[in-house]
Short mmCIF file of C-alpha atoms and ligand atoms in Angstrom, two decimals:
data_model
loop_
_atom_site.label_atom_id
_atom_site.label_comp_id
_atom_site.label_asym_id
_atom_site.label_seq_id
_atom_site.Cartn_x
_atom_site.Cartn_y
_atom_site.Cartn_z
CA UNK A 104 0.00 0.00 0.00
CA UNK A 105 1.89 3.15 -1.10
CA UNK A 106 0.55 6.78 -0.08
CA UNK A 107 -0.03 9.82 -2.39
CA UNK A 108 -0.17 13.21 -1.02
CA UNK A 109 -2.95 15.39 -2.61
CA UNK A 110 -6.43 14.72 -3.78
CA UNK A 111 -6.69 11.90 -6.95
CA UNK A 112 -9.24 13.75 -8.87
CA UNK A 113 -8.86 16.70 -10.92
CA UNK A 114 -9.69 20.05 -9.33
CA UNK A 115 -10.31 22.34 -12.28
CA UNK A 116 -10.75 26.03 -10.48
CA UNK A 117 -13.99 26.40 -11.73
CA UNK A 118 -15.26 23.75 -9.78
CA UNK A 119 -12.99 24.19 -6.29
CA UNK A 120 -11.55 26.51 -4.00
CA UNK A 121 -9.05 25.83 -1.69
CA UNK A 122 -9.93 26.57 2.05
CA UNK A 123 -6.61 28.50 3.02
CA UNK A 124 -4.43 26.65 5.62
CA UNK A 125 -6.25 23.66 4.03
CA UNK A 126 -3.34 21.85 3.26
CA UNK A 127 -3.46 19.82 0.19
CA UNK A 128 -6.28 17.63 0.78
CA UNK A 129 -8.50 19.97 1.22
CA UNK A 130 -10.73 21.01 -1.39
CA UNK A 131 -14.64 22.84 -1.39
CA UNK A 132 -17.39 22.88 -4.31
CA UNK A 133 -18.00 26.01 -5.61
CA UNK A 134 -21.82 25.77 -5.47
CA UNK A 135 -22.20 28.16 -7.68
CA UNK A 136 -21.57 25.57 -10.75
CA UNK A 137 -23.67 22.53 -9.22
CA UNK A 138 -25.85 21.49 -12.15
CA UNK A 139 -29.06 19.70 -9.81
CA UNK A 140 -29.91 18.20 -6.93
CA UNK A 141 -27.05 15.58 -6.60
CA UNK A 142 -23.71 16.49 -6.58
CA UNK A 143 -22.01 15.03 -9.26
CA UNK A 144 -18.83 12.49 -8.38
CA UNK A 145 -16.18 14.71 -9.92
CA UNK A 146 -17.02 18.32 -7.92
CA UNK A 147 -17.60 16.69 -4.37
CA UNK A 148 -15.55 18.90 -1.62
CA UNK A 149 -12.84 16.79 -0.30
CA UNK A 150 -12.13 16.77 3.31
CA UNK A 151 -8.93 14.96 4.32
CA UNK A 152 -7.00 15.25 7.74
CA UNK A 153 -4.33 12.61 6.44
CA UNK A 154 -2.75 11.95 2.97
CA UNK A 155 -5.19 9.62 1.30
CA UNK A 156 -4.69 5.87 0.90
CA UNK A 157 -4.43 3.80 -2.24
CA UNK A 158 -5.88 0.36 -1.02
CA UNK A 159 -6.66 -2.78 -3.19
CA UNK A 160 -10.04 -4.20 -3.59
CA UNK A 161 -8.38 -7.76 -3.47
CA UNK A 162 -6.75 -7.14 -0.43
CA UNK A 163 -9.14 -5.50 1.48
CA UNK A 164 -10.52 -6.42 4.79
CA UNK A 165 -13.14 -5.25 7.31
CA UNK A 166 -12.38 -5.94 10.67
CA UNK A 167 -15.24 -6.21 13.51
CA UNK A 168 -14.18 -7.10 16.93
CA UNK A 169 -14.61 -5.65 20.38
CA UNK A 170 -16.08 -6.67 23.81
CA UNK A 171 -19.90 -6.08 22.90
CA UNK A 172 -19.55 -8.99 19.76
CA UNK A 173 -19.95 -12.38 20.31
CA UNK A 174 -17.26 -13.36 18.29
CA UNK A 175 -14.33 -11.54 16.45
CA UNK A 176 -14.81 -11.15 12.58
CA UNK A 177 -13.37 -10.28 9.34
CA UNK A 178 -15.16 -9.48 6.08
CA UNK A 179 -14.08 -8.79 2.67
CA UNK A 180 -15.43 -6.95 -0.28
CA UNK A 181 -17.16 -9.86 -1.92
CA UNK A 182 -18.58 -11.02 1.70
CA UNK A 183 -20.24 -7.63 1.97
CA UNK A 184 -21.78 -7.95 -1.46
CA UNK A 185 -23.77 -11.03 -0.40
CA UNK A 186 -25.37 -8.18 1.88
CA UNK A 187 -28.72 -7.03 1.15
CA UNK A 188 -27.99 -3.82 -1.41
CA UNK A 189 -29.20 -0.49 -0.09
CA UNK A 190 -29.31 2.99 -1.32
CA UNK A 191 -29.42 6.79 0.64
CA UNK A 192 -29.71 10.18 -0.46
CA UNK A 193 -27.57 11.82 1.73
CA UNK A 194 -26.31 14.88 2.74
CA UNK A 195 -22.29 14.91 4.22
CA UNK A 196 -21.61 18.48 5.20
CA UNK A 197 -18.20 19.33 7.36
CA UNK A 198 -18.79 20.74 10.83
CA UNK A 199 -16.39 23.44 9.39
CA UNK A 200 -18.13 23.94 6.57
CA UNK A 201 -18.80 27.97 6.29
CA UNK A 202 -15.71 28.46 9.24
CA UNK A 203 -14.68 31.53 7.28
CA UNK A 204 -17.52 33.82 8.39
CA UNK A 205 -16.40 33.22 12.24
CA UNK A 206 -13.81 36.04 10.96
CA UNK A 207 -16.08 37.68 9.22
CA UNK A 208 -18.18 37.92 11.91
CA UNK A 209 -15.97 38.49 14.81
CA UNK A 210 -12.89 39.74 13.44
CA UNK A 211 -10.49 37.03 14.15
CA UNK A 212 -10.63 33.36 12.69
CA UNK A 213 -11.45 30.31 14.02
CA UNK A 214 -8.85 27.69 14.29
CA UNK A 215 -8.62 25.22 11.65
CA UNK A 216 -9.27 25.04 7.59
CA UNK A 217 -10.94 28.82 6.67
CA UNK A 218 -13.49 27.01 4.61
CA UNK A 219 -16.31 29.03 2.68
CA UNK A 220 -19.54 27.40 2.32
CA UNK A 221 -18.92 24.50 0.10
CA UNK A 222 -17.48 22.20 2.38
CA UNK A 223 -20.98 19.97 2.03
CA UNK A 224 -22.69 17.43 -0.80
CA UNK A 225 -25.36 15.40 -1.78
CA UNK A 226 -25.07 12.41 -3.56
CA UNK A 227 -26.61 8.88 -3.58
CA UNK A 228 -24.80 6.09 -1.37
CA UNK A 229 -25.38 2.54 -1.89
CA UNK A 230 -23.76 -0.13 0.21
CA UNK A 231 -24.94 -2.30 3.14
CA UNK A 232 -26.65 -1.64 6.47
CA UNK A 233 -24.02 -1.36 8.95
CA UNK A 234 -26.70 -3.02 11.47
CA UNK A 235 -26.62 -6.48 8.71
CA UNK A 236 -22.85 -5.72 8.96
CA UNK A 237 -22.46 -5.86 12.50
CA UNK A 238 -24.86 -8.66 13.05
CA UNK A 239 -22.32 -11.02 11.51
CA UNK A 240 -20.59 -10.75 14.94
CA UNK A 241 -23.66 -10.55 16.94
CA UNK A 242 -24.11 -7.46 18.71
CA UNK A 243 -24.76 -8.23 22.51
CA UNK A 244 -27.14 -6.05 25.50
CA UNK A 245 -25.08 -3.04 26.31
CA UNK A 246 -22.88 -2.75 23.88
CA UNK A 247 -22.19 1.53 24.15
CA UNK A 248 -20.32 2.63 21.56
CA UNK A 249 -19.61 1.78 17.84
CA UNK A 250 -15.93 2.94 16.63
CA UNK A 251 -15.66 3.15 13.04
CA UNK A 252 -11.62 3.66 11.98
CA UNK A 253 -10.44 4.75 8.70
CA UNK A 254 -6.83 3.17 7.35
CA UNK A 255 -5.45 6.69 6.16
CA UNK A 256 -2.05 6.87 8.09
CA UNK A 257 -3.74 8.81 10.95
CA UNK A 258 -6.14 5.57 11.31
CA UNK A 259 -8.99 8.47 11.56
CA UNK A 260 -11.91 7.47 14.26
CA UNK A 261 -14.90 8.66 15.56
CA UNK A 262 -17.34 7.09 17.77
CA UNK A 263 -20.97 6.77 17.62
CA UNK A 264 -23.59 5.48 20.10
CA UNK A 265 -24.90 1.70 19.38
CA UNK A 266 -28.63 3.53 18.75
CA UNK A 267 -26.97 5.50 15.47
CA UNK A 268 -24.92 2.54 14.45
CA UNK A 269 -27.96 0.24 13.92
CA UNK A 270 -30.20 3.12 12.31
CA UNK A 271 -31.67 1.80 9.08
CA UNK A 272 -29.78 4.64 6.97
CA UNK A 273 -26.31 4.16 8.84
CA UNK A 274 -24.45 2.57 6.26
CA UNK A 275 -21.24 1.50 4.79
CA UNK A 276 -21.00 2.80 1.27
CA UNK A 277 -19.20 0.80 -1.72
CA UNK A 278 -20.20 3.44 -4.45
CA UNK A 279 -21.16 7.46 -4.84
CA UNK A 280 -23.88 8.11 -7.80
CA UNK A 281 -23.42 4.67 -8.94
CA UNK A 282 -20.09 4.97 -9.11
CA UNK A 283 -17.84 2.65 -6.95
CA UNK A 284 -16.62 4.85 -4.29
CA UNK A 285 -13.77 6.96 -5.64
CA UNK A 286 -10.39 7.27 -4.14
CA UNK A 287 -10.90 10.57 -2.44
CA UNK A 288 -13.87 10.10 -0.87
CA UNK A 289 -12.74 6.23 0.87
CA UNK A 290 -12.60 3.43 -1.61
CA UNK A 291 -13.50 0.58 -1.08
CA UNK A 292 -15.74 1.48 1.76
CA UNK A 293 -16.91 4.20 3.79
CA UNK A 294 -19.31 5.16 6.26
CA UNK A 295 -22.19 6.82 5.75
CA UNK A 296 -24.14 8.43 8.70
CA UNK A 297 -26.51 10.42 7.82
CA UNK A 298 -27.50 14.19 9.24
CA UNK A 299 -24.31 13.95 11.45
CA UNK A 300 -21.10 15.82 11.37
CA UNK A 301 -19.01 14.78 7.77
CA UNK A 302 -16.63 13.37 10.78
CA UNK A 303 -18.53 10.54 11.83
CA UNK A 304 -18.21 9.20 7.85
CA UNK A 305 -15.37 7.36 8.17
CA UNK A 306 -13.59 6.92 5.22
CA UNK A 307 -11.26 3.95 3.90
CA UNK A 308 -12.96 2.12 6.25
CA UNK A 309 -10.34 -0.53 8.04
CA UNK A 310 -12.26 -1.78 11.32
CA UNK A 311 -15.60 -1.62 13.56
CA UNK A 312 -15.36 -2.19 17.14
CA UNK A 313 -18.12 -2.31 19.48
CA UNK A 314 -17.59 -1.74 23.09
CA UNK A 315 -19.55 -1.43 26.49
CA UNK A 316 -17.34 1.33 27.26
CA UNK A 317 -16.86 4.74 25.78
CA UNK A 318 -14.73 4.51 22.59
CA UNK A 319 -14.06 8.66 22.51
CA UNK A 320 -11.15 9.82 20.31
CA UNK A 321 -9.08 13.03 19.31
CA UNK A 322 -12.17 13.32 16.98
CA UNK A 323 -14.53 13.69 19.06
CA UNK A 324 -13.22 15.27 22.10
CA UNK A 325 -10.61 17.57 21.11
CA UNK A 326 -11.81 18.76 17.45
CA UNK A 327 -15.14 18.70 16.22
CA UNK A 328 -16.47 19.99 19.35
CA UNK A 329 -18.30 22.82 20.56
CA UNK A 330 -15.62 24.64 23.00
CA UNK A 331 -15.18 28.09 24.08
CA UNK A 332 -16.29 30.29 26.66
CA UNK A 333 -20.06 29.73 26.50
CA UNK A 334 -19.85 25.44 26.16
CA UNK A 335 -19.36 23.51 29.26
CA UNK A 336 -16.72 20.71 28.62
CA UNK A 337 -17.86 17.54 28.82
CA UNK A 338 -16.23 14.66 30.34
CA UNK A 339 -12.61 14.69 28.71
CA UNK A 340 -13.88 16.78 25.84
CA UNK A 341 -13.16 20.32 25.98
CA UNK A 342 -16.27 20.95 24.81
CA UNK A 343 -19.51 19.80 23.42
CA UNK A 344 -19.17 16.90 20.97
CA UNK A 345 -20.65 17.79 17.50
CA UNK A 346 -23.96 14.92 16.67
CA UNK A 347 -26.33 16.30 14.16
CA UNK A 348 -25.64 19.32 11.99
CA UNK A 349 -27.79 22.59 12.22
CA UNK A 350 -30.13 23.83 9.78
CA UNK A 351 -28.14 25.79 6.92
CA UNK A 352 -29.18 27.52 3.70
CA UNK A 353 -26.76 28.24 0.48
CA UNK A 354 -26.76 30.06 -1.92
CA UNK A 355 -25.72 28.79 -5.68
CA UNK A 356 -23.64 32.38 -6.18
CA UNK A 357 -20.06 32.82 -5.62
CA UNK A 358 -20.28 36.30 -2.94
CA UNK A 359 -19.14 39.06 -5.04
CA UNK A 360 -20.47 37.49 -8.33
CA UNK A 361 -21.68 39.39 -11.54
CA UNK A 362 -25.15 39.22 -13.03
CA UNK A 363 -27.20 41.10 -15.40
CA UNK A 364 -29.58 43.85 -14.12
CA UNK A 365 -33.70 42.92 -14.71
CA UNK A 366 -35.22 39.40 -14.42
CA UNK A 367 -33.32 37.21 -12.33
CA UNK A 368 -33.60 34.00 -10.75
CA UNK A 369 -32.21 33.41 -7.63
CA UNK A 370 -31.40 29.66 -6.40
CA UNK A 371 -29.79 27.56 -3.69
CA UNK A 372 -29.91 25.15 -1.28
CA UNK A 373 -31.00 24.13 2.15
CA UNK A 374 -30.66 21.22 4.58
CA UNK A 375 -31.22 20.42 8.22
CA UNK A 376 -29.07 17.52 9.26
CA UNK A 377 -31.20 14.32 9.68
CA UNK A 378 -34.61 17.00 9.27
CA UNK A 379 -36.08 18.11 6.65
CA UNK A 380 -36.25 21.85 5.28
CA UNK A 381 -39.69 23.09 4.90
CA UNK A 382 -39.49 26.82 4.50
CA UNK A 383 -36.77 28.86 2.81
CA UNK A 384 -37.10 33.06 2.94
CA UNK A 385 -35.17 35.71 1.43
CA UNK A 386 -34.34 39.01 2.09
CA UNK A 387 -32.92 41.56 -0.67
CA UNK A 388 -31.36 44.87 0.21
CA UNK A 389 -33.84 46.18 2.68
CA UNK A 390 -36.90 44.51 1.46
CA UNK A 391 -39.34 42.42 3.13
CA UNK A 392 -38.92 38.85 4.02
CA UNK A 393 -40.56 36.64 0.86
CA UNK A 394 -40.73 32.55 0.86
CA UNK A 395 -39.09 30.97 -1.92
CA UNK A 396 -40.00 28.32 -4.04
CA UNK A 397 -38.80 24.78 -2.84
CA UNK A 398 -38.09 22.35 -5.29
CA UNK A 399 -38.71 18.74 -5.63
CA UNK A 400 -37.16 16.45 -4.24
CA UNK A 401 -36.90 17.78 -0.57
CA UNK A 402 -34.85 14.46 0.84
CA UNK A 403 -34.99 14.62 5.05
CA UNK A 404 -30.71 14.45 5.71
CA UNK A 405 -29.89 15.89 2.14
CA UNK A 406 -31.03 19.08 0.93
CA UNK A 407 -33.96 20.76 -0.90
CA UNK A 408 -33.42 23.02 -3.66
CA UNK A 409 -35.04 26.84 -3.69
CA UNK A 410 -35.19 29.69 -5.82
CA UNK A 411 -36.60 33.18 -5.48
CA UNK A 412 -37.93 35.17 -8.74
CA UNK A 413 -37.37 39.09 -8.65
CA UNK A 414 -36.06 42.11 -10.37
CA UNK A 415 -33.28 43.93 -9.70
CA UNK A 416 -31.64 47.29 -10.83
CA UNK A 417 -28.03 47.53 -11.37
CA UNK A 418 -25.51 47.91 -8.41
CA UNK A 419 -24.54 46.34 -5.41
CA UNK A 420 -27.44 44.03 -3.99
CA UNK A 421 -27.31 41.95 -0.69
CA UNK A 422 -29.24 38.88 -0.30
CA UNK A 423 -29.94 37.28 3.18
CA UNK A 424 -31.70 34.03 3.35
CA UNK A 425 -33.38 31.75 6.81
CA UNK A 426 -34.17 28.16 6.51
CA UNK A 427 -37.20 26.38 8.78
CA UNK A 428 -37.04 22.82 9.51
CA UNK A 429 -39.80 20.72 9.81
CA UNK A 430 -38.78 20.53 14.13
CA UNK A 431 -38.83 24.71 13.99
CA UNK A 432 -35.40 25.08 13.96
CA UNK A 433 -34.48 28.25 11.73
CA UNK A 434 -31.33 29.80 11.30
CA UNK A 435 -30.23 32.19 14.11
CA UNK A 436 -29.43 35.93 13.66
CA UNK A 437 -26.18 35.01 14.92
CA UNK A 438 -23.99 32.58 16.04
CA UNK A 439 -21.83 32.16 19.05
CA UNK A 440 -18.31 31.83 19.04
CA UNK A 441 -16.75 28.48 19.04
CA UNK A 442 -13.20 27.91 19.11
CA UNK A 443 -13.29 25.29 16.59
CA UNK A 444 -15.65 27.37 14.58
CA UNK A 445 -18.21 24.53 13.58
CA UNK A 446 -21.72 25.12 12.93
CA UNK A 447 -21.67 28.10 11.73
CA UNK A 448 -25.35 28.51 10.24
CA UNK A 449 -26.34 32.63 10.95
CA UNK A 450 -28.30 33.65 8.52
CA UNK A 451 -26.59 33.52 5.38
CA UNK A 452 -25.53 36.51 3.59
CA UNK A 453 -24.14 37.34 0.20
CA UNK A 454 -23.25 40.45 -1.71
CA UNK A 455 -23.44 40.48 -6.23
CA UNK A 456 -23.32 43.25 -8.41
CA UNK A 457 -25.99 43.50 -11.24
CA UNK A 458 -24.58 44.92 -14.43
CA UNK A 459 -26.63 47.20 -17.06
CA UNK A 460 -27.96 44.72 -19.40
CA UNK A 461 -27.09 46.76 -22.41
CA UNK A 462 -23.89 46.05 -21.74
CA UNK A 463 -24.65 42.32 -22.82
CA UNK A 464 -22.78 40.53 -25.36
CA UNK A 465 -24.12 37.54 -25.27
CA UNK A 466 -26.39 34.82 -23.53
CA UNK A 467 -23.96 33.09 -21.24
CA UNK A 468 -24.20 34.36 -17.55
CA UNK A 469 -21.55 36.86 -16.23
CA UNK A 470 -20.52 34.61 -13.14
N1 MTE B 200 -10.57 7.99 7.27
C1 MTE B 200 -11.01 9.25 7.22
N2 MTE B 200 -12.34 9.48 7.13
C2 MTE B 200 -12.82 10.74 7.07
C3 MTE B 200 -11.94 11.85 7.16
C4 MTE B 200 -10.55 11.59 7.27
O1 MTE B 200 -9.72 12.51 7.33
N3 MTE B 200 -10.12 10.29 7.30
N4 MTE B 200 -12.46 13.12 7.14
C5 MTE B 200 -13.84 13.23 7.65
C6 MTE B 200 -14.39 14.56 7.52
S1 MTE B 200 -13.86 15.68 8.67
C7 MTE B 200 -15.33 14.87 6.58
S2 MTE B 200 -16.05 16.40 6.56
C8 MTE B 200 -15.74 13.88 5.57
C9 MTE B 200 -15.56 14.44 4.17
O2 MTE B 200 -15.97 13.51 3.20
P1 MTE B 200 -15.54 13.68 1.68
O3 MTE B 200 -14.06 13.92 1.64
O4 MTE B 200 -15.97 12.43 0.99
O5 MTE B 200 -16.29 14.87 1.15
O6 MTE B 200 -15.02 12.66 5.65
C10 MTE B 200 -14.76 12.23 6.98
N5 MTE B 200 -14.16 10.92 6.96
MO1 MO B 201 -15.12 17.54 8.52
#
């Protein structure tokens, strides 16, 4: 097993940025050129803490073992394809996704990648159950925790409680959009858990162990947290650790982008981790609060698609937008600090420039 640095797939600048003190396998969507509702294979952020591994189908093994199993086991590929098949629409969306408007916001940054708000995608995961997975070892009464570890150098791991684990869509992917899983995002297999924290889907998954203990980590008590002045640590984690992610709204426009004065259409995105969205609003300038139109499909843990019709003069225009979830959760005024700077989800808000239209040379849009 040799190790590249860097990310496998090509990351043509229209399609990425690069978070800054990202390092090199670190890469977001720019949302602005995401043709539908899934988000196609090839411009699917990258989130990395290790250099990625290059591991062989042939050789590949999942290991289970642990004091809550009955008995140690050891699966490969083609054992998990006698598995009953099952497909997601997911959401996985980085606790840091959006970490860049903590400076914005508050004037210095929060530690860690300064990622804008295309750290996040949707695509369609098929694999196996990892309940049918871990039943091959026979899960006993009390088993606690579930620790999922990845075979990247840093053998990345992050627990979740037995109730999660078994959840009907917690599963172990073997392809993305059809696709078998590609390198970057954990071939052969990765986990897929779905409204939680990117973190808990472990990539280049290596091993399962199920304990009656607490199986905590560096993952989930010293990063990914909620820590700073206003969370209470909690047992040896400096802070809260992250579960579900926040309801969020995006907006398919790079901030600062170009359009042409008159009849526009607005769009972007919204999700509420394992919720679903059911309201979207917009603000422009210092107009009134107006709904916008969802879009089918509106998948509870992925996203729903929205756009908002209007008119607009040329100059600088600000757009704010508030998602509602179907529990009432809607997107705060603002946020409090967190040293970590995850879940950011304030309101969102994004400046554009309409041009004069006679200045238009042709049909394609400006941004
Ligand atoms: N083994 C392993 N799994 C991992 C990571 C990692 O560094 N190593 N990063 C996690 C984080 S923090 C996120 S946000 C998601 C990103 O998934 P993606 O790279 O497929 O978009 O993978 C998670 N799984
Ligand atoms: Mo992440």
């Amino acid at each position: 097993m040799s190790h590249h640095p860097g990310i496998f797939k090509p990351l043509p600048a229209e399609h990425f940025r690069y978070p800054d003190e990202g390092g090199a396998t670190n890469a977001e969507t720019r949302l602005s050129r995401l043709p539908g509702y899934l988000t196609p294979n090839r411009q699917f952020f990258v989130r990395s803490h290790f250099d990625i591994p290059e591991l062989k189908a042939t050789d590949w093994h999942l290991r289970l073992t642990g004091d809550a199993l009955t008995r140690e086991h050891s699966l490969s590929l083609k054992d998990l394809e006698q598995l009953p098949r099952v497909s997601v629409i997911r959401a996985i969306e980085c606790a840091g996704n959006a970490r860049a408007f903590f400076a914005r916001d508050f004037g210095s940054p929060a530690e860690g990648a300064q990622w804008g708000p295309g750290a996040v995608g949707v695509a369609e995961w098929s694999g196996v159950r990892l309940s049918d997975v871990l039943a091959l070892a026979g899960v006993e009464e009390g088993a606690f925790h579930v620790l999922p570890e990845g075979l990247d150098s840093g053998r990345f791991a992050r627990p979740l409680p037995i109730d999660k684990a078994l959840a009907d869509d917690t599963i172990i992917a073997l392809a993305m959009n059809g696709e078998p899983l590609p390198i970057d995002h954990g071939f052969p297999a990765r986990l897929v858990v779905s409204g939680w924290l990117g973190a808990a889907s472990v990539k280049w998954l290596g091993r399962l162990e199920v304990s009656r203990q607490a199986l905590n980590t560096y993952w989930n008590t010293q990063d990914y947290t909620l820590a700073g002045p206003d969370y209470p640590a909690v047992g040896e984690a400096d802070g809260v650790p992250i579960t579900t992610m926040p309801v969020m709204s995006l907006v398919d426009l790079e901030d600062g982008a170009r359009l042409f004065a008159g009849d526009t259409i607005l769009r972007g995105r919204a999700l509420s981790g394992e919720g679903q969205v059911i309201e979207v609003e917009c603000c422009l300038d210092d107009g009134t609060w107006q709904s916008a139109t969802l879009h089918t499909p509106n998948i509870a843990g992925a996203w729903v698609c929205w756009s908002l019709t209007c008119r607009l003069d040329a100059g600088r225009h600000v757009l704010q937008v508030r998602a509602r979830d179907d529990q009432g959760n809607e997107q705060p005024e603002s946020v409090v600090w967190n040293n970590h700077g995850c879940l950011y989800n304030a309101i969102t808000r994004i400046a554009f420039h309409m041009e004069n239209s006679a200045d238009r040379v042709d049909d394609a849009p400006l941004q």
